[in-house]
XYZ file of C-alpha atoms in Angstrom:
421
model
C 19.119 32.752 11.851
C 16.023 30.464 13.380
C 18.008 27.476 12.409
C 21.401 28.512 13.587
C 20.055 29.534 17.003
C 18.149 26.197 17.322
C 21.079 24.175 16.209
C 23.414 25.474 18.279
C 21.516 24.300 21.042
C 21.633 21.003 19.753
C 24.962 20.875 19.562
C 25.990 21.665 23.212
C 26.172 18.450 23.942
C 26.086 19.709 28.254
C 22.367 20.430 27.117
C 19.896 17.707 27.573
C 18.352 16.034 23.921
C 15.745 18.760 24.016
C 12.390 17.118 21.965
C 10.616 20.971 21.856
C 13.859 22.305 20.431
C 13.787 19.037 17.734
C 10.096 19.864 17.740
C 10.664 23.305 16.379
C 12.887 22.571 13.692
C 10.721 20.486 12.526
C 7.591 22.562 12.417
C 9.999 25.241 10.946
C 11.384 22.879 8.392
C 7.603 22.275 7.182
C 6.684 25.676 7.035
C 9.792 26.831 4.687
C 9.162 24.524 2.173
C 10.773 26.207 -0.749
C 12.816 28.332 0.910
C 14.528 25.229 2.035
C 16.688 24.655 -1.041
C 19.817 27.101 -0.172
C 19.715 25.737 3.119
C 18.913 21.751 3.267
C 22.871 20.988 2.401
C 23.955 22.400 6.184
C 20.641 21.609 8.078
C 21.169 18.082 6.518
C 24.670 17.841 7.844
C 23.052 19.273 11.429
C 20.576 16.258 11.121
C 22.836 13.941 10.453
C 25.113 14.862 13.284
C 22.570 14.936 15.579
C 21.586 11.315 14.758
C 24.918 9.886 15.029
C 25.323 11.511 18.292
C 21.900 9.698 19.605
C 22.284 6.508 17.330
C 25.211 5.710 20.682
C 22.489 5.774 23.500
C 19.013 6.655 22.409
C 17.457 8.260 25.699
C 14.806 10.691 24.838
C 12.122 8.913 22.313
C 9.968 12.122 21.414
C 13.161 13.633 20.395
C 14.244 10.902 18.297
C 10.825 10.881 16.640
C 11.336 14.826 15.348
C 14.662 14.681 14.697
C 13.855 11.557 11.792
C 10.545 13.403 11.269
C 12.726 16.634 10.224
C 14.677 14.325 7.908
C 11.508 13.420 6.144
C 10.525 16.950 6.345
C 13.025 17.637 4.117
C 13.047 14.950 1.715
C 9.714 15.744 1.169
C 10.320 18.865 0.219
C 13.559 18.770 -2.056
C 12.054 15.661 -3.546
C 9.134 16.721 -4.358
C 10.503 19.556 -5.990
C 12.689 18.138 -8.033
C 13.081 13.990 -7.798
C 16.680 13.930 -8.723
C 17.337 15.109 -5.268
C 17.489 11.926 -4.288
C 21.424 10.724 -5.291
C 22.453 13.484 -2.795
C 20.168 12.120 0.215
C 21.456 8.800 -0.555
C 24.922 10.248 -0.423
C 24.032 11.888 2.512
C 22.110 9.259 4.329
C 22.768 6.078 3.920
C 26.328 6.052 5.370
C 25.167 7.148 8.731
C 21.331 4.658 7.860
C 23.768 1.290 7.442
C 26.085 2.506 11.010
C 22.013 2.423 12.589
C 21.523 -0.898 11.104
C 25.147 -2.788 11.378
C 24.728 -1.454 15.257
C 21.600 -2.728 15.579
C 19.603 0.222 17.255
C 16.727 -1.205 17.302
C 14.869 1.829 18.476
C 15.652 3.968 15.346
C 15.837 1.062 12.620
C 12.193 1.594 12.382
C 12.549 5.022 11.140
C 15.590 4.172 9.191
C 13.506 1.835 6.962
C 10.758 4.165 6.382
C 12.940 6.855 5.178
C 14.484 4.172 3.020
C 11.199 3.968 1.289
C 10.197 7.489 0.800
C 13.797 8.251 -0.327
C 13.178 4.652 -2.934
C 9.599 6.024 -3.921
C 10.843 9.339 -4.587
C 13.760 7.988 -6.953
C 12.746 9.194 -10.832
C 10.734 6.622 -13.203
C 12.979 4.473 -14.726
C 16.293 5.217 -12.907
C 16.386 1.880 -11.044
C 17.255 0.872 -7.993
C 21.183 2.213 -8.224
C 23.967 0.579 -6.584
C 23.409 1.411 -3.067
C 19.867 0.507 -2.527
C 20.724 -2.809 -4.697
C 23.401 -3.863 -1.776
C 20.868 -3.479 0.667
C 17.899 -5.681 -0.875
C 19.519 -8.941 -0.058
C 20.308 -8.293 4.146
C 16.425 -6.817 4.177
C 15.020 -10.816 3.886
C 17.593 -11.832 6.862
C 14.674 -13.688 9.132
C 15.645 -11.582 12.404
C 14.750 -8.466 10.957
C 11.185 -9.967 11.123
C 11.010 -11.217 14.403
C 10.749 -7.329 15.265
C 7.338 -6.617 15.628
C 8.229 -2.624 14.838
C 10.179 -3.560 11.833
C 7.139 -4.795 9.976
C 5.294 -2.244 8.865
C 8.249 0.066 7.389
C 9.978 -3.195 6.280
C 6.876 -4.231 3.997
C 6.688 -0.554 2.674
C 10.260 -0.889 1.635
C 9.742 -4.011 0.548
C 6.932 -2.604 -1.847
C 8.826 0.415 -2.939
C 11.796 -1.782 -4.076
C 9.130 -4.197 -6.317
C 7.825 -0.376 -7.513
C 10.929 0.764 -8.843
C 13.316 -2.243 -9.476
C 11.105 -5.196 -11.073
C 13.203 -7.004 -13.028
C 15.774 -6.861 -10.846
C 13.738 -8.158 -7.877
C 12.751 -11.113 -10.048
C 15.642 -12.980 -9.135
C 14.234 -12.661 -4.919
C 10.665 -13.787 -5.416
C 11.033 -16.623 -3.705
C 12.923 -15.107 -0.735
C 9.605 -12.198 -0.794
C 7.228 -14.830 -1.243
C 8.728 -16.352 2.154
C 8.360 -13.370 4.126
C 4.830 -13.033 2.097
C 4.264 -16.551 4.057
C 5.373 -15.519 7.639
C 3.458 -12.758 7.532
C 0.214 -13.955 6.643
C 0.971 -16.719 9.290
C 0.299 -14.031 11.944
C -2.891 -12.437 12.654
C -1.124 -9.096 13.079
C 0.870 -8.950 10.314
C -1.365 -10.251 7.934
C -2.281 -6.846 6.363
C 1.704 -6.507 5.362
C 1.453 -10.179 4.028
C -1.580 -8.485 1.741
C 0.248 -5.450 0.790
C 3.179 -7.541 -0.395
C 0.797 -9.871 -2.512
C -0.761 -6.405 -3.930
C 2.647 -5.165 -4.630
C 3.982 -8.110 -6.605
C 0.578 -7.983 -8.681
C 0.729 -4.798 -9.305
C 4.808 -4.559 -10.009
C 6.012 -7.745 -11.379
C 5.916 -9.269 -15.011
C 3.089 -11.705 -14.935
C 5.399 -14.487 -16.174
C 7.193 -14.198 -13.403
C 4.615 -14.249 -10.338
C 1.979 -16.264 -12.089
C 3.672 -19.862 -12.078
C 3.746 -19.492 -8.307
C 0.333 -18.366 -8.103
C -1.055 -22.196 -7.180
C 1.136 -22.507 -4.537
C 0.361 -18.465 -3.082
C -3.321 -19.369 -3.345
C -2.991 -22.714 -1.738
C -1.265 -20.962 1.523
C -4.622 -18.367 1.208
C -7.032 -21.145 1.299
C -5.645 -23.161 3.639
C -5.596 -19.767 6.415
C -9.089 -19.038 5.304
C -10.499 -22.718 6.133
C -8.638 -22.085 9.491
C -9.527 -18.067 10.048
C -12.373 -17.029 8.343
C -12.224 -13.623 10.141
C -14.011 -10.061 8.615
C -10.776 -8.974 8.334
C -8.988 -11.824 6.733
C -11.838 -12.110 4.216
C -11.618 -8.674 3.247
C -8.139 -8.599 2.383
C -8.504 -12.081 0.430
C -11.041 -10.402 -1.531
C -9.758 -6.893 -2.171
C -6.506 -9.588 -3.264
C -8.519 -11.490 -6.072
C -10.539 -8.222 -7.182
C -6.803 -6.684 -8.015
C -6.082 -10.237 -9.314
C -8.686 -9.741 -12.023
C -8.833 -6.153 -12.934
C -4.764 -6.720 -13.528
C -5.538 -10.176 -15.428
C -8.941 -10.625 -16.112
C -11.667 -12.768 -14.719
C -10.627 -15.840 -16.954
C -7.265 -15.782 -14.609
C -8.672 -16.196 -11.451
C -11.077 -18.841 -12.334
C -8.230 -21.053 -13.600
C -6.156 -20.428 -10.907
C -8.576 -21.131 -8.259
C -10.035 -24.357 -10.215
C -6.613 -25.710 -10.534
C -6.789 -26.029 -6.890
C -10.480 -27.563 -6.578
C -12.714 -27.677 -9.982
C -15.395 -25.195 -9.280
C -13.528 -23.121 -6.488
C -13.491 -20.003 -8.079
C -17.162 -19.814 -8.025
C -17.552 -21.575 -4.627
C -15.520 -18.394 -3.536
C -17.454 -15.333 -4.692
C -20.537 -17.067 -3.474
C -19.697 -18.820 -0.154
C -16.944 -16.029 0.597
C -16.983 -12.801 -1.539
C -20.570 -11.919 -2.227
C -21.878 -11.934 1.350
C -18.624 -9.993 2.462
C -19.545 -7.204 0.021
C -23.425 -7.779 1.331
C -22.059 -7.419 4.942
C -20.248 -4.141 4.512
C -19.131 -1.936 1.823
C -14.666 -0.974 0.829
C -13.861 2.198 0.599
C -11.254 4.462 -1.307
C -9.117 2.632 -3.191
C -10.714 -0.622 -2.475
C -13.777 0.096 -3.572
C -12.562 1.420 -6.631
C -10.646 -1.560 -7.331
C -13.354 -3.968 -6.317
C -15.447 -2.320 -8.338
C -13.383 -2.897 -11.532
C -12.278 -6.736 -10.659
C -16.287 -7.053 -10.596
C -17.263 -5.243 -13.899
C -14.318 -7.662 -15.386
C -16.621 -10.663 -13.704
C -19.601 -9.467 -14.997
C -18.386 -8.791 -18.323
C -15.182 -10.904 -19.352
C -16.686 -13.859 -17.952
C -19.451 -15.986 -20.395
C -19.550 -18.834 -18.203
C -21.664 -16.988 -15.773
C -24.290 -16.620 -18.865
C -24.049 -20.178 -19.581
C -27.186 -21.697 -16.585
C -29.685 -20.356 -14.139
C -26.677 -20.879 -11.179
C -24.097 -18.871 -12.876
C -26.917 -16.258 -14.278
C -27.894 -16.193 -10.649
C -24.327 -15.279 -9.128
C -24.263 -12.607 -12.181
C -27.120 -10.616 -10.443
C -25.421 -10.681 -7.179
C -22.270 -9.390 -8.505
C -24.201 -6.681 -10.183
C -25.848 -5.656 -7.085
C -22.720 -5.958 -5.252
C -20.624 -3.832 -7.507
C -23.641 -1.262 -7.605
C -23.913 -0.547 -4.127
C -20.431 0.053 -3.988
C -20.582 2.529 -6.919
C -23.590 4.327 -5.478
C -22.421 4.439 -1.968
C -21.352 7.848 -0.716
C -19.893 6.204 1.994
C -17.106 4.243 -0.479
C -15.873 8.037 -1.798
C -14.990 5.833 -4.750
C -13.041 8.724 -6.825
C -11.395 10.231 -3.716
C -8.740 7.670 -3.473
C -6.605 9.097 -0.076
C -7.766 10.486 2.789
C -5.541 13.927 2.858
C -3.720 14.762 6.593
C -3.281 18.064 7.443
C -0.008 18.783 8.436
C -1.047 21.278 11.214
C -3.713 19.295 12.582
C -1.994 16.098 12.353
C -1.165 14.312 15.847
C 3.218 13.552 15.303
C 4.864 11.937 17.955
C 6.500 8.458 19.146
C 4.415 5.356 19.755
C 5.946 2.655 21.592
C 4.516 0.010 19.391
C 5.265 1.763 15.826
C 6.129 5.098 15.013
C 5.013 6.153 12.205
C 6.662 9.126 10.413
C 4.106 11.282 9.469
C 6.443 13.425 6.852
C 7.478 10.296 5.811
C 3.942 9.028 4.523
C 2.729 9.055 0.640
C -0.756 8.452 -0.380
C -1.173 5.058 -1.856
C -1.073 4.092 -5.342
C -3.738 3.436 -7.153
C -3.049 0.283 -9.581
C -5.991 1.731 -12.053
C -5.184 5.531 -12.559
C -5.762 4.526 -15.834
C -9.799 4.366 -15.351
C -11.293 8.131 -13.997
C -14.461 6.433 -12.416
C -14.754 3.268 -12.177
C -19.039 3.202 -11.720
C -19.191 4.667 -15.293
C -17.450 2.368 -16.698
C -18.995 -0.513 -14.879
C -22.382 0.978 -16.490
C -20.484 1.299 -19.723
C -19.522 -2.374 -19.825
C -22.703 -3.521 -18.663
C -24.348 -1.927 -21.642
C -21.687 -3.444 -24.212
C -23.184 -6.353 -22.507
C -26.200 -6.294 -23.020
C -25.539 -4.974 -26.649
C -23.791 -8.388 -27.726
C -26.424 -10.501 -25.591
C -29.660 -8.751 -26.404
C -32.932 -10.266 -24.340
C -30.591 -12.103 -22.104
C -28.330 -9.663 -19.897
C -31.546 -6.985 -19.254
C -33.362 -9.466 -17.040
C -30.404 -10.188 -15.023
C -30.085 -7.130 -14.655
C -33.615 -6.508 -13.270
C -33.404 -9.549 -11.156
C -30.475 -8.495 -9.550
C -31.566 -5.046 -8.398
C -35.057 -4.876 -8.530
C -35.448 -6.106 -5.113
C -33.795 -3.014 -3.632
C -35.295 0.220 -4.983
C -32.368 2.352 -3.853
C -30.150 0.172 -6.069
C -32.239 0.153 -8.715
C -32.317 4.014 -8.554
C -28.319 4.169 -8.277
C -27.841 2.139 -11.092
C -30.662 4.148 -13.294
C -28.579 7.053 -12.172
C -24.869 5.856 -12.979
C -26.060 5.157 -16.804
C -27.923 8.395 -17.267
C -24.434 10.125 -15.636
C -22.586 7.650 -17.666
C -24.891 8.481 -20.954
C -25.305 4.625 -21.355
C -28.590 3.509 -22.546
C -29.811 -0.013 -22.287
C -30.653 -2.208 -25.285
C-alpha cells in the first residue's frame, strides 16, 4: 500500500519530480529488505519507468540520485539473497542502461556504470561475464568516455569487476586496459583509479598474461615517480609492489625492477619504500597487504642475508613491517570500514555521486591468511630456524632501538606461540 501510494505520485506526470517522495521509497526499500522479494518485479518496472521518463530532461539532481539509489537498494537486496538474481536485473536493466548511454546523458551515465558493477560483482562465481555484459566491454575503452571527469571513478570499478569475473576473456583487452591504466596515472587526480586498475589486473589475471608487460608498466611508474614524488603517489606505488610480491614473491619484483636498472629494486625500498612506511603507517587492507609483501621480503629473499648492506635493509623491513602489525591505528584484521545505512549522508554531489547502496567493501587479495602479524612472526622464526646465529641479531638490530617495537614484536610471537631459536 506504501509503495502504491508513493508511486502513484510519481507517475502523475502534472506533479513536479518530487526528490522526498524518491527519498522515501528509498528509505522504505532499505528497510523491507526481505519482504522485498514478492514485490521487486513491479517496483522494478516503477523504477524503470521513472528513469526513462527523466533519462529525456534530467531537471531535479537529488531526485535522480534516489531514484538510482532505490535501484541499488534493491539489487542489494535480491542479490544478496540469492546471486542468481542477477539474469533478471540484467533483463530488466540494461535495455533502458544502453538508451542512457547511446543518448549520452551524461548526468546519469555515472550512476549507470556503477550499477553496472554491483550488478557484475554480484553475478555467481564462475558464471562469466554472459552475453550482454560481453557486448558492452569493448565501447567501455572508447577514449571520450574518459575525458569525463565523473565517469572515472564508476568506470574503473567496472573496469575491475569485469577483470574479477571474466579473466580469460579480458585477456584479449589488456592492452586497450593497460592504455586507460596509462591515462590515468598521467593525471594527478585520477591516479588512484590508474592504481586500482594495476591492483585489479594483479590480483585477476593469469600471470602469463600481465607479467611480459610488466617492464614496460613499471617503466611508465618510474618515470612519474622521478617527475612526482608526492606522499600520495608513493604510497600507492608501494601498496602496488607489496601486492606485487605477496601475489608473486619477492624474487619477482627484484627481477622486474633490475631489468630496468641493475640494483633498482633495492634502490627502491630504501630510497622510496622504507622511509614512506617510517613517515606514516597503511591501514586496513593496506596494511595487511603490506605487511605480507614484507614478510615475503624478509623471508623469500636470501640476497638480503648475503652483506652488511642487504642485512642492514633486512632490519628496516623488519621494523617497518612490525610497526605496522603492532599499530592499533592500522586495524590490520578489520579490513572495511562498515557504513551505517541510517547514519550514512546519501545525496548528489556535483563532482561524483556516489551511490551509497551501490557500494561493496573491498576485496581483500589475501583472505587466504587470518592475520597477517602472526604469520609475519611465524616466518620470521622459520627464519631464523634455517639460519641459526645469523637472523636473531638482525633481528635485535632492527628493533632494539625502539622499545615499543621491541615490545610489539615480543608480543606478536608469544600471541603467535613462535619461539625464537
Amino acid at each position: 500500500i506504501l509503495f502504491t501510494g508513493l508511486f502513484s505520485i510519481v507517475e502523475n506526470v502534472e506533479l513536479n519530480e518530487n526528490e522526498y517522495v524518491m527519498k522515501c521509497i528509498m528509505r522504505a526499500l532499505n528497510v523491507a529488505k526481505d519482504d522485498l522479494m514478492d514485490v521487486v518485479g513491479v517496483v522494478l518496472e516503477k523504477l524503470t519507468a521513472a528513469l526513462a521518463q527523466v533519462a529525456k530532461n534530467p531537471k531535479n539532481p537529488q531526485y535522480n540520485h534516489f531514484l538510482f539509489e532505490s535501484i541499488a537498494v534493491l539489487i542489494r537486496s535480491v542479490c544478496t539473497k540469492d546471486a542468481a538474481h542477477t539474469a533478471a536485473f540484467e533483463q530488466f536493466l540494461f535495455p533502458p542502461f544502453q538508451t542512457v548511454l547511446q543518448m549520452e546523458v551524461v548526468e546519469f551515465t555515472p550512476y549507470v556504470f556503477q550499477l553496472l558493477a554491483q550488478i557484475l560483482e554480484f553475478r555467481p562465481e564462475g558464471a562469466g561475464l554472459g552475453e550482454a555484459y560481453t557486448s558492452l566491454f569493448a565501447p567501455l575503452l572508447t577514449p571520450t568516455l574518459w575525458e569525463r571527469k565523473g565517469n572515472i571513478p564508476a568506470l574503473s570499478r567496472l573496469l575491475i569487476a569485469y577483470l574479477s569475473k571474466g579473466p580469460n576473456e579480458l585477456v584479449l583487452h589488456l592492452l586497450g586496459i593497460l592504455g586507460v591504466f596509462q591515462k590515468l596515472v598521467s593525471s594527478k587526480a585520477n591516479e588512484q583509479y590508474a592504481f586500482e586498475l594495476l591492483r585489479g589486473i594483479v590480483m585477476y589475471l593469469p600471470q602469463e598474461a600481465f607479467m611480459p608487460r610488466m617492464k614496460d608498466i613499471l617503466q611508465i611508474l618510474m618515470m612519474k615517480l622521478q617527475q612526482s614524488k608526492t606522499p600520495k603517489f608513493v604510497g600507492l606505488l608501494t601498496h602496488f609492489f607489496a601486492l606485487l610480491i605477496g601475489k608473486f614473491g619477492s624474487q619477482a619484483y627484484l627481477d622486474q625492477l633490475n631489468q630496468l636498472q641493475p640494483g633498482m629494486g633495492l634502490m627502491i625500498l630504501v630510497q622510496v619504500w622504507i622511509p614512506r612506511l617510517q613517515a606514516a603507517s597503511p591501514t586496513r587492507l593496506e596494511a595487511k597487504t603490506q605487511v605480507i609483501g614484507l614478510t615475503k621480503l624478509l623471508c623469500e629473499t636470501p640476497a638480503l642475508l648475503a652483506d652488511a648492506n642487504g642485512q642492514q635493509i633486512w632490519s628496516q623491513i623488519l621494523a617497518c613491517a612490525v610497526k605496522i602489525a603492532c599499530s592499533p591505528e592500522s586495524h590490520l584484521n578489520s579490513l572495511s570500514v562498515q557504513d551505517n545505512d541510517d547514519d550514512a549522508e546519501i545525496g548528489y554531489d556535483a563532482t561524483f555521486s556516489v551511490l551509497h547502496f551501490a557500494t561493496r567493501p573491498a576485496r581483500d587479495p589475501f583472505p587466504e591468511v587470518q592475520d597477517a602479524g602472526a604469520s609475519l612472526v611465524q616466518s620470521v622464526g622459520k627464519r631464523c630456524a634455517s639460519h641459526p646465529g645469523q637472523v636473531t641479531p638482525l633481528i635485535a638490530q632492527g628493533l632494539s632501538s625502539d622499545q615499543k617495537l621491541s615490545a610489539g614484536f615480543d608480543g606478536l610471537c608469544q600471541k603467535a606461540g613462535v619461539q625464537l631459536s
